[in-house]
mmCIF file of C-alpha atoms in Angstrom:
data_model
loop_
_atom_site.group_PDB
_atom_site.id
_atom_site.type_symbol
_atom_site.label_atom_id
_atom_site.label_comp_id
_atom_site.label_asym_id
_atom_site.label_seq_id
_atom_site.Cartn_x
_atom_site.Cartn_y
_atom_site.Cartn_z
ATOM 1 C CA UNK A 1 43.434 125.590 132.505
ATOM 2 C CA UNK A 2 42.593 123.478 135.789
ATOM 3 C CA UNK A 3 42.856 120.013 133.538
ATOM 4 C CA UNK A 4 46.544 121.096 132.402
ATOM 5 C CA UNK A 5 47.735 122.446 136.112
ATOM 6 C CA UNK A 6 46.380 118.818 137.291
ATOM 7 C CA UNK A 7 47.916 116.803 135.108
ATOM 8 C CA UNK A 8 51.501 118.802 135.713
ATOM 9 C CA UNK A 9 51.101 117.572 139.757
ATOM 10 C CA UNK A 10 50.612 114.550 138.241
ATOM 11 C CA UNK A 11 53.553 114.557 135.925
ATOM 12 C CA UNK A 12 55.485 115.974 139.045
ATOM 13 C CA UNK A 13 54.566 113.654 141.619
ATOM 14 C CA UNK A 14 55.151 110.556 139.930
ATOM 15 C CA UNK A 15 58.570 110.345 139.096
ATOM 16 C CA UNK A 16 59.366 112.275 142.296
ATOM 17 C CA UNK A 17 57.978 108.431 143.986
ATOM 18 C CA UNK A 18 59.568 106.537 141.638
ATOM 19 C CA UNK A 19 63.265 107.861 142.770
ATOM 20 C CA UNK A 20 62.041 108.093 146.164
ATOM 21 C CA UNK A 21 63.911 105.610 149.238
ATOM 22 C CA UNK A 22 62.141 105.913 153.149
ATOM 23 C CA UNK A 23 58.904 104.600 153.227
ATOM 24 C CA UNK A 24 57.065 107.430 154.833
ATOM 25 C CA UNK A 25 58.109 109.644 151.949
ATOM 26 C CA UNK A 26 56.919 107.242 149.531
ATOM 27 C CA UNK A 27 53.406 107.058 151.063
ATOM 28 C CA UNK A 28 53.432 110.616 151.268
ATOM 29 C CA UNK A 29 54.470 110.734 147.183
ATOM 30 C CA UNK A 30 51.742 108.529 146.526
ATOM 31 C CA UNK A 31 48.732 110.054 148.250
ATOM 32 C CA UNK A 32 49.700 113.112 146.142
ATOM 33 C CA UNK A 33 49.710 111.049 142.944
ATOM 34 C CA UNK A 34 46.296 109.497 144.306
ATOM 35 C CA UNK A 35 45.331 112.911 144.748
ATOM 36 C CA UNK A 36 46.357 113.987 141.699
ATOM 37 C CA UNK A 37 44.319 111.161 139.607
ATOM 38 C CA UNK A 38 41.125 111.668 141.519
ATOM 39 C CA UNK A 39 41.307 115.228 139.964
ATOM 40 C CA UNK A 40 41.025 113.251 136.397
ATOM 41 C CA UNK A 41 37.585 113.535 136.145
ATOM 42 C CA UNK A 42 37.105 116.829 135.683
ATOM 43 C CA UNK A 43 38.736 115.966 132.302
ATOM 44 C CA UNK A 44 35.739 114.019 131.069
ATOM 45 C CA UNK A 45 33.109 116.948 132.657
ATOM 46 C CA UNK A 46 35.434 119.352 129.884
ATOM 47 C CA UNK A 47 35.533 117.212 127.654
ATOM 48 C CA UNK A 48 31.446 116.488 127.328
ATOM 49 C CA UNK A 49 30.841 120.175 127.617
ATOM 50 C CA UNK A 50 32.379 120.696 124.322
ATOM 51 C CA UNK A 51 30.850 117.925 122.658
ATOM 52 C CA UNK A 52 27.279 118.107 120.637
ATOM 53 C CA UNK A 53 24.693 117.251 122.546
ATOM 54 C CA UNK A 54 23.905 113.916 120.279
ATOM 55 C CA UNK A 55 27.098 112.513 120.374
ATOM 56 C CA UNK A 56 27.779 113.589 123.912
ATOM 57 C CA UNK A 57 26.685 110.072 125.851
ATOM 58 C CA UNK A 58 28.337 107.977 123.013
ATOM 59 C CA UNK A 59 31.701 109.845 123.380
ATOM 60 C CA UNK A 60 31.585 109.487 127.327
ATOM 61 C CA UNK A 61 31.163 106.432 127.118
ATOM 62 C CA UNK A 62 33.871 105.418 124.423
ATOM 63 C CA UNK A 63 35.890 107.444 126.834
ATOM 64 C CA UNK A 64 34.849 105.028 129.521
ATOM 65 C CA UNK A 65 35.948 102.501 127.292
ATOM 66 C CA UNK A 66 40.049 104.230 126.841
ATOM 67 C CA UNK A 67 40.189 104.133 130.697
ATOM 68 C CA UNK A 68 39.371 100.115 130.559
ATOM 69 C CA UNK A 69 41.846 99.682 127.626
ATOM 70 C CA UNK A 70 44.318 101.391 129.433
ATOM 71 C CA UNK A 71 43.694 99.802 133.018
ATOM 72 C CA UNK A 72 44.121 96.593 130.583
ATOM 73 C CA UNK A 73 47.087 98.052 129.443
ATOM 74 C CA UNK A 74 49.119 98.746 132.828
ATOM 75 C CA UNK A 75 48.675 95.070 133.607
ATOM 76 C CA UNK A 76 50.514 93.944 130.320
ATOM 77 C CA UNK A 77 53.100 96.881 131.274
ATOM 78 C CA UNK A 78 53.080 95.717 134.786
ATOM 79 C CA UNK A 79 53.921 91.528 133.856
ATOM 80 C CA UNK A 80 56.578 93.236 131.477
ATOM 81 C CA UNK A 81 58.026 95.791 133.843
ATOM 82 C CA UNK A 82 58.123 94.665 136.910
ATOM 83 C CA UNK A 83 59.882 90.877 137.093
ATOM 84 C CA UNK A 84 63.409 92.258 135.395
ATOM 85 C CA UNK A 85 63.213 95.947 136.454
ATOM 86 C CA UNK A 86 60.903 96.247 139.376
ATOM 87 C CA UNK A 87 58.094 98.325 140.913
ATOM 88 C CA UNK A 88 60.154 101.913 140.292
ATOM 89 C CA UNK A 89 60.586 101.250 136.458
ATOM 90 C CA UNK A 90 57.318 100.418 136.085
ATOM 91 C CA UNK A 91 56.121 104.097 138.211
ATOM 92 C CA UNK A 92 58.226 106.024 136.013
ATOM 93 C CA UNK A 93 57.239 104.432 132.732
ATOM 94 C CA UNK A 94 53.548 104.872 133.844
ATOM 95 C CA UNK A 95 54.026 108.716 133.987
ATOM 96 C CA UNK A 96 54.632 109.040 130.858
ATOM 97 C CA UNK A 97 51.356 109.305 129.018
ATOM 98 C CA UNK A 98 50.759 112.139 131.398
ATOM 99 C CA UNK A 99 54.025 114.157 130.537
ATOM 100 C CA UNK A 100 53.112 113.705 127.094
ATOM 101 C CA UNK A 101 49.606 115.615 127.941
ATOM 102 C CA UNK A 102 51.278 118.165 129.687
ATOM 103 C CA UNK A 103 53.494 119.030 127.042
ATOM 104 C CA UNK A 104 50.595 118.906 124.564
ATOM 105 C CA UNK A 105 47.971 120.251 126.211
ATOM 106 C CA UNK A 106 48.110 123.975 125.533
ATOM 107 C CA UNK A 107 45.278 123.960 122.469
ATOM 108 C CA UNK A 108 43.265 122.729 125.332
ATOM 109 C CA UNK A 109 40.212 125.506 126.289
ATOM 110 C CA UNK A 110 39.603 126.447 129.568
ATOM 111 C CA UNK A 111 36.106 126.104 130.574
ATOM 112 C CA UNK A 112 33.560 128.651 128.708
ATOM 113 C CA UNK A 113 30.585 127.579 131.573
ATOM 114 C CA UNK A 114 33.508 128.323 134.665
ATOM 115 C CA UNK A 115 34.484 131.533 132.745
ATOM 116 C CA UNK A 116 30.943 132.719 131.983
ATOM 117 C CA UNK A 117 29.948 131.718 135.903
ATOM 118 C CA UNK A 118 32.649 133.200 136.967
ATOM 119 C CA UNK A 119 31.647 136.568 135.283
ATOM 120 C CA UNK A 120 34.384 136.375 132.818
ATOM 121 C CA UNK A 121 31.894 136.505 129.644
ATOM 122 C CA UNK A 122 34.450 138.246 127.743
ATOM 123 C CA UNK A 123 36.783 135.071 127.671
ATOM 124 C CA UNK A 124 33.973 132.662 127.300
ATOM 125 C CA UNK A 125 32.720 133.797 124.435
ATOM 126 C CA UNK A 126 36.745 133.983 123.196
ATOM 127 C CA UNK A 127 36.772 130.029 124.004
ATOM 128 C CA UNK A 128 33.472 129.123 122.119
ATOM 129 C CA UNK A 129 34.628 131.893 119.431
ATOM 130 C CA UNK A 130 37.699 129.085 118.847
ATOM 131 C CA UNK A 131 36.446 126.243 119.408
ATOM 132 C CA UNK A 132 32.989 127.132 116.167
ATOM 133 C CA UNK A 133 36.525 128.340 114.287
ATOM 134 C CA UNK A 134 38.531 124.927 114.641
ATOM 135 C CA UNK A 135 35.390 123.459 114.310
ATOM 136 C CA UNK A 136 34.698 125.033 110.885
ATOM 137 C CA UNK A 137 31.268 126.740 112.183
ATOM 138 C CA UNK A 138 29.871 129.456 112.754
ATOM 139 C CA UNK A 139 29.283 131.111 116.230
ATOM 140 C CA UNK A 140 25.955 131.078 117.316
ATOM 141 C CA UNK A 141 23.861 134.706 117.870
ATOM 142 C CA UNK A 142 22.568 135.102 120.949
ATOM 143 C CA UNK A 143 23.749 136.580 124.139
ATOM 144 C CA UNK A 144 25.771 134.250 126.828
ATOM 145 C CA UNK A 145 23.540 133.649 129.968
ATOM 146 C CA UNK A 146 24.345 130.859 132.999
ATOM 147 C CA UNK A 147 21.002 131.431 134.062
ATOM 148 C CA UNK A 148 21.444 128.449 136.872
ATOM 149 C CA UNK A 149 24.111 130.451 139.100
ATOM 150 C CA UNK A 150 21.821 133.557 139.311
ATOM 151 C CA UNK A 151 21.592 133.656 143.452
ATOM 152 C CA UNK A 152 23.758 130.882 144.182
ATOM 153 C CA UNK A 153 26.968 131.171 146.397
ATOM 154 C CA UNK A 154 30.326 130.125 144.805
ATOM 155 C CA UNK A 155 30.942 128.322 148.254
ATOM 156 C CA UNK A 156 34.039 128.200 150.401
ATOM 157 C CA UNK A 157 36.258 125.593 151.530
ATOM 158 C CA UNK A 158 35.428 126.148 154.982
ATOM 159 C CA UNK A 159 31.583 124.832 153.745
ATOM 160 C CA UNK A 160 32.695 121.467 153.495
ATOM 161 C CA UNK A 161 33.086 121.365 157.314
ATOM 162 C CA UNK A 162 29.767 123.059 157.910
ATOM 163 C CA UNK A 163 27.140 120.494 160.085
ATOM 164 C CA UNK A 164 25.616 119.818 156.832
ATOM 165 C CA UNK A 165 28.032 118.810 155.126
ATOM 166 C CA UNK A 166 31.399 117.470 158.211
ATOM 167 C CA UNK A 167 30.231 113.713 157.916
ATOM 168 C CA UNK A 168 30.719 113.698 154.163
ATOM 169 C CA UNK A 169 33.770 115.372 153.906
ATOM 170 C CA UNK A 170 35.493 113.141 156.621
ATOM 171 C CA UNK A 171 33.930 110.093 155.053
ATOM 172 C CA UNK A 172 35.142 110.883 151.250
#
């Protein structure tokens, strides 16, 4: 899946600035990390679209409330780390958590919305077939329809440069 191929950048890129000595290199390292974490997102868009539809806001934001606690954590980390062993220690020890995803990750689904939009209905309905099983439910009857992408263009990356849509991209 996309969230697992992210955070392996991520666990890539991190140490690689951490070990890292001329400064140009390390700005280069850490735009891809940057990169890398504005990808984390999509995490949270998986993570609702598995999640029943009346616990789905509370979850998001409990969710909301990890990223806080964990913001609130890299300080402590940071006031720990960084007088006796310095900025680099305290890169490499914040990678962790996200090695530890990477190497846990693979029960993670990919998708079944992407899959199904992506005409892969086969797989989708393998991913929700797993997730009612792990779930202890049944899967629902019914045939699987994405009804909003009927007519719609996938897009291309050279869209985001179209007049339409130029100032945005070069803003963002």
């Amino acid at each position: 899946p996309i969230i697992s191929t992210e955070f392996s950048f991520l666990s890539y890129w991190f140490p690689r600035v951490t070990f890292s000595r001329p400064t140009p290199r390390i700005l280069c390292l850490r735009f891809m990390v940057g990169f890398n974490i504005g990808c984390v997102p999509q995490s949270v868009t998986l993570y609702a679209e598995f999640l029943p539809t009346k616990q789905r806001g509370r979850c998001v934001v409990l969710l909301d409330c990890f990223w806080a606690l964990g913001a609130c954590l890299e300080v402590i980390l940071a006031m720990l780390v960084m007088p006796t062993l310095g900025w680099r220690w305290l890169l490499a020890l914040s990678s962790l958590p996200s090695l530890c995803f990477v190497l846990c990750c693979s029960w993670l689904p990919e998708s079944a919305r992407y899959m199904a939009a992506s005409g892969k209905s086969e797989q989708a309905l393998d991913t929700l077939s797993r997730v009612a099983q792990e779930n202890g439910k049944s899967m629902l009857l019914g045939r699987l329809v994405v009804d909003d992408m009927y007519g719609m263009s996938r897009g291309r990356l050279a869209d985001l440069l179209s007049k339409d849509l130029r100032r945005t991209t070069i803003l963002l």
